[in-house]
Structure formats: structure tokens, C-alpha cells
XYZ file of C-alpha atoms in Angstrom:
468
model
C -17.852 17.380 -17.111
C -14.889 15.492 -15.981
C -15.349 14.228 -12.342
C -12.388 15.657 -9.990
C -13.126 13.926 -6.445
C -11.759 16.868 -4.791
C -13.741 19.633 -5.947
C -17.115 17.652 -5.700
C -16.547 17.379 -2.227
C -15.597 20.506 -1.876
C -18.589 21.720 -3.536
C -20.838 19.892 -1.407
C -21.441 16.887 -4.401
C -21.507 12.526 -3.220
C -20.290 10.751 -6.103
C -20.834 7.632 -7.450
C -16.738 6.365 -5.831
C -17.751 8.357 -2.585
C -21.062 5.758 -2.378
C -19.021 2.719 -3.397
C -16.420 3.055 -0.275
C -18.601 4.668 1.769
C -20.741 1.003 0.834
C -16.768 -0.542 1.618
C -15.893 1.686 5.229
C -19.656 1.171 7.063
C -19.889 4.380 7.186
C -22.186 7.331 5.900
C -21.370 8.878 2.236
C -20.658 12.062 3.572
C -18.276 11.347 6.072
C -16.415 10.730 3.281
C -17.050 13.457 1.245
C -15.737 15.690 4.047
C -12.189 13.732 5.067
C -11.726 14.200 0.702
C -12.588 18.081 1.199
C -10.784 19.227 3.822
C -7.391 16.809 1.692
C -7.648 13.728 4.568
C -9.123 11.772 3.101
C -7.814 11.072 -1.032
C -9.949 8.797 -3.373
C -6.760 7.410 -6.456
C -9.270 6.560 -9.048
C -9.094 7.848 -12.456
C -11.028 8.743 -14.730
C -8.973 5.315 -17.692
C -8.721 3.030 -15.129
C -12.101 1.006 -16.631
C -11.710 -1.795 -14.219
C -11.250 -0.265 -10.816
C -13.650 -0.311 -7.549
C -12.596 2.528 -5.953
C -11.429 3.273 -1.707
C -10.021 5.357 0.573
C -7.360 7.024 1.922
C -7.283 8.314 4.990
C -6.688 7.900 9.326
C -10.201 8.067 10.088
C -10.514 5.010 7.486
C -9.356 1.011 7.407
C -6.087 1.551 6.606
C -5.361 0.153 4.019
C -1.388 -1.567 2.289
C 0.454 -0.756 -1.135
C 1.972 -3.332 -3.230
C 4.900 -2.890 -4.975
C 5.921 -4.396 -8.711
C 7.951 -4.017 -10.913
C 10.940 -4.603 -13.687
C 14.027 -3.726 -13.458
C 17.608 -4.548 -16.090
C 17.651 -8.326 -13.731
C 14.709 -9.086 -14.211
C 10.636 -9.334 -14.638
C 8.317 -8.270 -18.344
C 4.777 -7.619 -18.303
C 3.610 -11.796 -17.794
C 5.495 -11.957 -14.916
C 4.753 -8.779 -13.368
C 0.538 -9.912 -14.135
C 1.497 -12.908 -11.776
C 3.259 -10.835 -8.993
C -0.563 -8.847 -9.115
C -2.519 -11.857 -8.458
C -0.296 -12.628 -6.055
C -1.045 -9.160 -4.294
C -4.212 -9.242 -5.147
C -5.131 -12.701 -3.495
C -3.038 -12.122 -0.101
C -5.065 -8.408 -0.206
C -2.992 -5.973 -1.584
C -5.014 -1.928 -1.343
C -3.427 0.003 -4.006
C -0.107 -2.149 -6.262
C 2.508 0.329 -7.325
C 3.853 -0.370 -10.647
C 8.115 0.249 -10.050
C 9.498 -1.141 -13.233
C 12.846 0.034 -15.306
C 13.059 -2.144 -17.848
C 11.449 -3.999 -20.941
C 8.414 -2.413 -22.626
C 7.309 -0.682 -19.412
C 4.528 0.932 -22.108
C 3.021 -2.581 -22.296
C 3.505 -3.234 -18.796
C 2.009 -0.665 -17.279
C -1.005 -0.749 -19.584
C -1.904 -4.894 -19.036
C -2.064 -3.586 -14.651
C -4.291 -1.299 -15.847
C -6.777 -3.334 -17.902
C -6.984 -5.724 -14.600
C -6.211 -4.505 -11.529
C -9.636 -3.453 -9.422
C -7.453 -1.648 -6.473
C -5.533 2.020 -7.752
C -2.170 2.054 -9.673
C 0.598 3.788 -8.494
C 3.491 5.139 -10.643
C 6.756 6.941 -10.629
C 7.101 8.608 -13.582
C 10.502 10.196 -13.788
C 11.824 5.935 -13.885
C 10.384 5.983 -17.586
C 11.459 9.035 -18.431
C 14.692 8.336 -17.268
C 14.287 5.405 -19.602
C 13.136 7.534 -22.715
C 15.888 10.426 -22.467
C 18.339 7.025 -22.169
C 20.320 8.872 -19.140
C 19.538 10.541 -16.814
C 20.437 13.692 -17.088
C 19.875 14.106 -20.144
C 16.241 14.334 -19.173
C 13.984 17.714 -19.699
C 11.348 19.465 -18.380
C 9.395 19.151 -21.041
C 9.966 15.152 -20.968
C 8.767 14.571 -17.376
C 5.540 16.841 -18.327
C 5.025 14.205 -21.081
C 5.935 12.121 -19.565
C 3.405 12.360 -16.497
C 1.390 13.342 -19.309
C 1.731 9.845 -21.204
C 0.490 7.767 -18.229
C -2.067 10.158 -17.225
C -3.855 9.270 -19.801
C -3.347 5.687 -20.073
C -5.261 5.000 -16.952
C -2.169 5.579 -13.218
C -4.238 6.426 -10.506
C -2.066 8.105 -8.622
C 1.873 9.867 -9.453
C 4.494 9.589 -7.047
C 6.409 12.850 -7.218
C 10.086 13.775 -6.252
C 9.075 17.428 -6.514
C 10.229 18.584 -2.476
C 13.545 18.143 -2.924
C 15.683 20.893 -3.851
C 19.369 22.119 -4.579
C 19.561 23.940 -1.352
C 18.417 20.956 1.135
C 21.624 18.560 -1.004
C 24.104 19.659 1.491
C 22.580 18.702 3.990
C 22.924 14.782 3.499
C 26.520 15.172 3.184
C 27.382 14.017 6.737
C 25.071 10.316 5.930
C 25.695 7.606 6.501
C 23.283 5.953 3.617
C 23.286 8.958 2.193
C 19.965 9.764 -1.067
C 17.909 6.178 -0.594
C 15.297 7.009 -2.509
C 15.414 6.554 -6.620
C 13.869 9.945 -7.823
C 16.118 11.718 -5.416
C 18.710 10.455 -6.569
C 18.263 10.661 -9.988
C 17.092 14.623 -9.673
C 19.766 14.848 -7.173
C 22.522 14.286 -9.380
C 20.624 16.170 -12.757
C 20.111 18.872 -10.456
C 24.207 18.795 -10.038
C 24.865 18.315 -13.541
C 22.521 21.643 -14.561
C 23.241 23.759 -12.063
C 19.215 23.536 -11.704
C 16.917 23.423 -9.694
C 14.100 21.105 -9.535
C 11.942 20.898 -12.476
C 9.053 18.533 -11.000
C 8.956 21.660 -8.515
C 9.373 24.519 -10.717
C 7.223 22.534 -12.860
C 5.003 21.972 -10.457
C 1.827 24.061 -11.588
C 1.870 22.624 -14.717
C 2.200 19.341 -13.416
C -0.689 20.247 -11.247
C -3.368 21.172 -14.327
C -2.237 17.446 -16.328
C -2.970 15.469 -13.258
C -6.009 17.351 -12.114
C -7.590 17.338 -16.325
C -7.582 13.166 -15.526
C -8.515 12.882 -11.899
C -4.922 11.209 -10.724
C -4.042 11.962 -7.375
C -0.313 13.008 -6.374
C 2.125 11.112 -4.044
C 4.536 13.560 -3.062
C 7.494 11.292 -2.571
C 10.782 11.845 -0.340
C 13.250 11.508 -2.234
C 15.728 12.176 1.050
C 13.900 10.110 3.221
C 16.460 8.286 6.276
C 18.422 4.405 4.450
C 19.094 3.922 7.910
C 17.999 5.227 11.561
C 22.047 6.876 12.005
C 19.704 8.924 9.406
C 16.566 8.953 10.720
C 14.500 12.417 11.295
C 17.518 14.422 10.082
C 18.012 17.407 8.726
C 17.546 16.869 5.303
C 14.755 14.870 5.661
C 12.540 17.514 7.431
C 13.348 20.252 4.946
C 12.072 18.777 2.402
C 9.372 18.117 4.473
C 8.616 21.388 4.999
C 9.247 21.873 1.177
C 6.436 18.794 0.120
C 3.721 21.458 3.344
C 3.726 23.820 0.875
C 3.139 21.777 -2.221
C 0.005 20.393 -0.817
C -1.627 23.601 -0.628
C -1.109 23.761 -3.650
C -1.997 20.750 -5.121
C -4.721 21.096 -3.817
C -5.088 24.474 -4.731
C -6.027 23.287 -8.334
C -8.826 20.395 -7.773
C -5.597 17.948 -7.029
C -5.911 14.780 -4.859
C -2.431 14.867 -1.881
C -0.481 11.705 -0.182
C 2.411 12.090 1.867
C 5.356 9.646 1.317
C 6.448 8.896 4.293
C 11.033 7.922 6.029
C 11.829 4.252 5.880
C 14.479 3.611 8.302
C 13.289 5.230 11.821
C 14.092 4.306 15.515
C 10.467 2.908 16.832
C 10.669 5.722 19.503
C 11.087 8.205 16.116
C 7.719 6.502 14.636
C 4.952 8.546 16.508
C 6.719 12.262 16.491
C 7.140 11.847 12.347
C 3.307 10.511 11.497
C 2.879 13.983 14.203
C 4.958 16.692 12.018
C 3.141 14.800 8.129
C 0.216 15.546 10.088
C 1.217 18.772 11.019
C 2.880 20.309 8.617
C 0.921 18.716 5.231
C -2.122 20.350 6.753
C -4.070 16.815 7.829
C -3.111 14.926 4.115
C -2.767 11.164 4.321
C 1.017 9.642 4.868
C 1.271 6.747 3.059
C 4.164 5.087 4.800
C 7.439 2.855 4.088
C 7.531 0.472 6.581
C 8.894 1.882 9.036
C 12.253 0.070 9.461
C 13.456 0.303 12.822
C 16.274 -2.453 12.903
C 18.785 -2.041 10.437
C 20.357 -5.727 11.120
C 18.073 -7.725 9.212
C 18.370 -8.365 5.887
C 16.353 -10.622 4.400
C 14.120 -10.547 7.079
C 12.907 -6.373 6.313
C 8.860 -8.168 5.932
C 9.639 -8.423 9.974
C 11.769 -4.910 10.898
C 9.588 -3.088 8.640
C 5.735 -4.531 9.599
C 6.900 -3.777 13.345
C 7.153 0.243 13.105
C 4.252 -0.222 10.196
C 1.254 -0.949 13.145
C 3.089 2.058 15.567
C 3.112 4.160 12.386
C -0.565 3.169 12.070
C -1.283 3.568 15.536
C -0.182 7.428 15.284
C -2.388 8.183 12.051
C -0.538 6.998 9.042
C -3.168 6.224 7.170
C -1.918 3.841 3.813
C 1.654 0.623 4.558
C 4.030 0.614 1.801
C 4.719 -2.914 2.470
C 8.620 -4.792 2.364
C 9.861 -8.415 1.632
C 12.308 -10.125 2.731
C 14.578 -9.236 -0.760
C 14.346 -5.596 0.778
C 18.169 -3.925 -0.050
C 18.502 -7.213 -1.514
C 16.948 -8.740 -5.174
C 13.515 -7.873 -7.125
C 11.207 -9.101 -5.462
C 9.383 -13.199 -6.514
C 5.630 -13.643 -5.974
C 6.975 -15.157 -2.579
C 8.882 -12.467 -1.213
C 5.063 -9.755 -2.018
C 2.384 -12.370 -0.299
C 5.420 -12.664 2.926
C 5.642 -8.704 2.796
C 2.280 -8.173 1.893
C 0.373 -10.556 4.929
C 2.954 -9.027 7.301
C 1.966 -5.976 6.013
C -1.876 -6.127 6.424
C -0.961 -7.272 9.971
C 0.522 -4.228 10.831
C -2.931 -2.869 9.734
C -5.333 -4.393 11.171
C -3.225 -4.722 14.657
C -3.824 -0.852 14.748
C -7.305 -0.939 13.861
C -7.865 -3.293 16.202
C -6.050 -0.318 17.911
C -7.912 2.475 17.167
C -10.717 1.286 15.711
C -13.175 -1.133 14.921
C -11.688 -3.962 13.791
C -11.323 -6.712 16.351
C -15.232 -8.263 14.839
C -12.880 -9.794 12.902
C -10.368 -11.486 15.842
C -13.198 -11.855 18.029
C -15.155 -14.414 14.339
C -11.673 -16.313 14.627
C -11.932 -16.795 17.889
C -15.898 -18.531 18.296
C -14.421 -21.602 15.235
C -10.527 -22.156 16.953
C -12.739 -21.700 20.101
C -15.382 -24.401 18.993
C -12.207 -27.242 17.196
C -13.485 -25.750 14.015
C -11.115 -26.151 11.378
C -12.021 -24.853 7.979
C -14.135 -22.308 9.565
C -10.704 -20.543 11.382
C -9.015 -21.333 7.167
C -11.521 -18.820 5.868
C -11.623 -16.570 7.806
C -8.041 -16.417 8.242
C -5.534 -13.155 6.547
C -3.758 -15.922 4.646
C -5.685 -19.309 4.726
C -2.858 -20.989 2.913
C -0.461 -21.549 5.126
C -2.308 -22.733 8.102
C -3.874 -24.988 5.948
C -0.465 -26.680 5.007
C 0.623 -26.480 8.964
C -2.720 -28.864 9.367
C -2.551 -31.049 6.284
C 1.247 -31.426 7.258
C 1.030 -32.765 10.824
C -2.142 -33.967 10.632
C -3.221 -35.058 7.305
C -5.882 -37.507 8.541
C -7.548 -35.284 11.170
C -11.082 -34.942 10.859
C -12.296 -31.307 10.701
C -13.925 -31.385 14.394
C -10.695 -32.753 15.507
C -9.990 -31.588 19.040
C -6.503 -31.166 18.818
C -3.119 -30.070 17.024
C -0.088 -32.497 16.648
C 1.526 -29.398 19.319
C -0.486 -30.602 22.946
C -2.063 -33.677 21.006
C -5.132 -35.539 21.775
C -4.004 -35.853 26.464
C -2.379 -32.226 26.752
C -5.135 -29.858 24.119
C -5.504 -26.748 27.160
C -8.192 -25.554 25.533
C -9.809 -29.338 25.066
C -8.662 -30.423 28.992
C -10.918 -26.839 30.096
C -14.181 -27.609 28.563
C -14.734 -30.600 29.255
C -13.818 -30.035 32.864
C -16.401 -26.739 32.687
C -18.634 -29.145 30.662
C -19.688 -26.413 27.628
C -19.153 -27.655 23.936
C -18.384 -24.162 21.791
C -20.288 -24.085 19.045
C -20.247 -21.419 16.149
C -23.177 -19.302 14.871
C -21.803 -19.046 10.954
C -24.144 -16.262 9.919
C -23.126 -14.569 12.748
C -19.744 -15.137 12.031
C -19.950 -13.846 8.118
C -21.565 -10.761 9.911
C -19.180 -9.063 11.945
C -17.039 -10.597 10.078
C -18.917 -7.770 7.068
C -18.161 -5.070 9.660
C -14.359 -6.244 9.849
C -14.035 -3.721 6.129
C -11.693 -6.651 4.657
C -10.731 -5.571 1.131
C -12.731 -7.291 -1.913
C -12.523 -10.097 -3.267
C -11.044 -8.680 -6.300
C -13.231 -10.072 -10.202
C -12.657 -7.057 -11.782
C -9.383 -9.530 -12.615
C -10.994 -12.429 -12.790
C -13.499 -11.705 -15.211
C -10.920 -9.367 -17.378
C -7.492 -11.760 -17.596
C -6.836 -13.511 -20.545
C -7.985 -16.875 -21.114
C -4.693 -18.532 -22.244
C -2.905 -16.810 -19.389
C -4.443 -18.430 -16.579
C -4.098 -15.306 -14.602
C -7.075 -15.756 -12.049
C -7.371 -14.178 -9.562
C -8.185 -16.634 -6.348
C -10.806 -15.887 -3.998
C -9.546 -12.837 -2.356
C -8.486 -14.677 1.552
C -9.750 -11.616 3.297
C -13.629 -11.930 1.258
């Protein structure tokens, strides 16, 4: 019998995937099982994704970060997206979503599944539109066919905008930025053109049967998320959320694991309310948030505006953060944008985990290395080791790894050195103790599956994950 994580958890069975993620999270396997059984955590793990290393998404576990990659009609191909996958894994992505809308979509998806050790998510309506040649030519059968095709390929979770309904559309008419979700806008246009209800909603039980067969997690999309602060927390957003609550129960009754996607642009003081409202309406299903972006005035820096909101969202109970890159609203992100977006989101996730749990061991280990002027150890422990090494090499290329100063203060004005000399202390680092504490900090595993699977001639070697 095919293993379904939710059904097995409800039956009291601890699966191998639950045991694996329990070890990674540093908790008892039954803790994972209970959270999955209650619908408060998900383990996205399609049976056909052979390279997968299981992970868990839930508010009671370490906050996870997703990286979006994918082609557009302006740029990208399968090789480019594999490079982005490599970068995403290097800088700690816990999951990756393929949002490709152009090119050979099946090939891109197949290659990402083949090489990714982390769960891969998609938005099937993009490929369905490409197949139909026109969004208004979409049919329910076409959508079901595409969902089943991707499930058989090995996609671990799918974003389905099943909660946007015909009756919600008038609620968006007075918005400043309207409907900003691609899937949401496609479906709104289809419903208007055909004068019919959202086919993802009307055929949701059939979809659940497909997802359950392959143990694909559904990520219920927020097709009416606000695209500006002016539209935040409005009637349209919350009307859709109520429908997502209804669909959560339907999916779980079919043995399908569920996450809920959350709003994009939200004022800082409304973030906690949004998280609490999702938890209440959707019965504690993991909340997967885009940002939230907390101000609209910083194009080119939305990896920062979103990291600010993401920290508060995770502190309030969001389980996974979708990174936002500096290219948000401006263009397709390149590998450097992926790096910047991921690092910002990982900082947000860890900061929230420090505030809500027992994640400070990582910080303490790095601080011990800093106090001992052990530069190599500091860089090894850094979330992004490359950046501090670059700064150090540029400003003090001839300094030793034990030099007790940096170029900010120089030799004579280093405050830590002055204070240590005053007290007559020379801090030392216990390498074994640091390794032990860092292991407890639940940093993502090294992406060995990518290194082993990547074709040598393509040099798709995933370097040691800096967070390992």
C-alpha cells in the first residue's frame, strides 16, 4: 500500500519520513506524528521524488524558507534553473518552487525533481495555460490532467488557487492594485469569461483524489492576496481565507496534507492578526507566507522589506517563509538575486526561532569564535560564509586568521582586544563544543543528493551548505 503521511499519522504509525525529520528537528518521532495527524504540520514527500530528503513544515518546528525559481517568456531555460537550484540549496532553501511559465516546462520540472533533495512545489495552472494556448481556453479536464501529470512526475506540493470564487470578484473592484496573484488573475478572467465558478473549487474532491494517490501536499493559494498596503486585510482577502478553511477540511478528509498561503503586502502592525486569523479559520494548518512586505516604497530592496515582515510572521506562528528577492516587482531574479533573497529570509526565520524557541546555540557559538578572534571559525559558522570572507580579504588581505582586529577599528582601537587585555583574558574556542551546539541549532542538511546526481559535464556540484 502507498504510504500517505497523514493517514499513517492518524493511525498511530511513525513512517520513515517522520523518523528522519524528527532526527533533523531534534524531537521525538511521535511529536512529528502527532503534529501531522492534527493537520498542524506537513511532510511534502511525493513517492516519485527519489532524490528527496524529507523535511517537516509546521509552527512547532524550525521555521522553513522557500525559494521561487522558474522561467518566463523573457528569460530562462532548464540549465539556468538548475543553476538557480544549486544557488538556492547552497544558501539554505528548505523547499524550492518551480514557477516556470515558458519553454519546455516538463523538462525543466523533470530536471529539478531529479536533482533536488528538498521538496519541489509548482503551480499547475501555469503549465495548463501553456498547453491550452489561452487562459480562457482552460477546461476542468485540462487542469485535472496537468495536476495528475505533475503528481506522477514527483512534485511534492502544489499551489492551487481553489479558494477564489466568482462572488469574491466584486470585492476587488475598489482595490488599488487589484488581483496580483498570477493564478488568481487567470482564474478571475476565466470565471468572468465563462460566467462560471472556479473549476479548481468545483472539482476539488477529484483533485484531492489525485493528490492523495501520490501523497502530494496541497498548498492552498491566496489568489486574492493584497499587492499593496492599501489593499491589506480587506474583505476580498478574508472572504477567500474563509473558503480556504472549508477546503482544508475537505482535503484532510481525503488524506491530503494541507498548507495555507498567506498575504503579500501587510502593514507591520497587522501581521500577527493575519497569522492568528489563518490559524483559527484553517484549524492550525501550516501558514506559508510571502514576506509579508511591510512597505511599498522600496523597489529593488524588497528582500529587506519582506524579511522585516517575515520575522514578525514567523514569530507569530507562520511555519514557512517564501523568500522575496531584490528583483521582486521588477524582473526575473538571477542567481545573485536568489542568494540575496534567501539569505534575507533565512535571517528572518532564524531570528524568529531565537525569539520563540531554543535556536540561540548557533548565535552563541559564533559569538564565542568572534570573542576569540577565530576568523575562520566565524566564517564557517556564518549563514553565508562567502560574504564575510570577501570583506575580510578585501580590507585586510595580509592579516592572519588569529589577528585581533579588523579594518573598522584597526590594531589600536579594537574594543574587544582592549577589554580582554584589561581583564587579562584570552578567550579560547572549544571546537568540539561548538560543533555540538551548532548541530542542535537545526540548520539545513548538506545537499548531498544534488552533488551525487548532478551530471559531471554540467558542473552542477552543490558546494557544502554553509548552514551545515
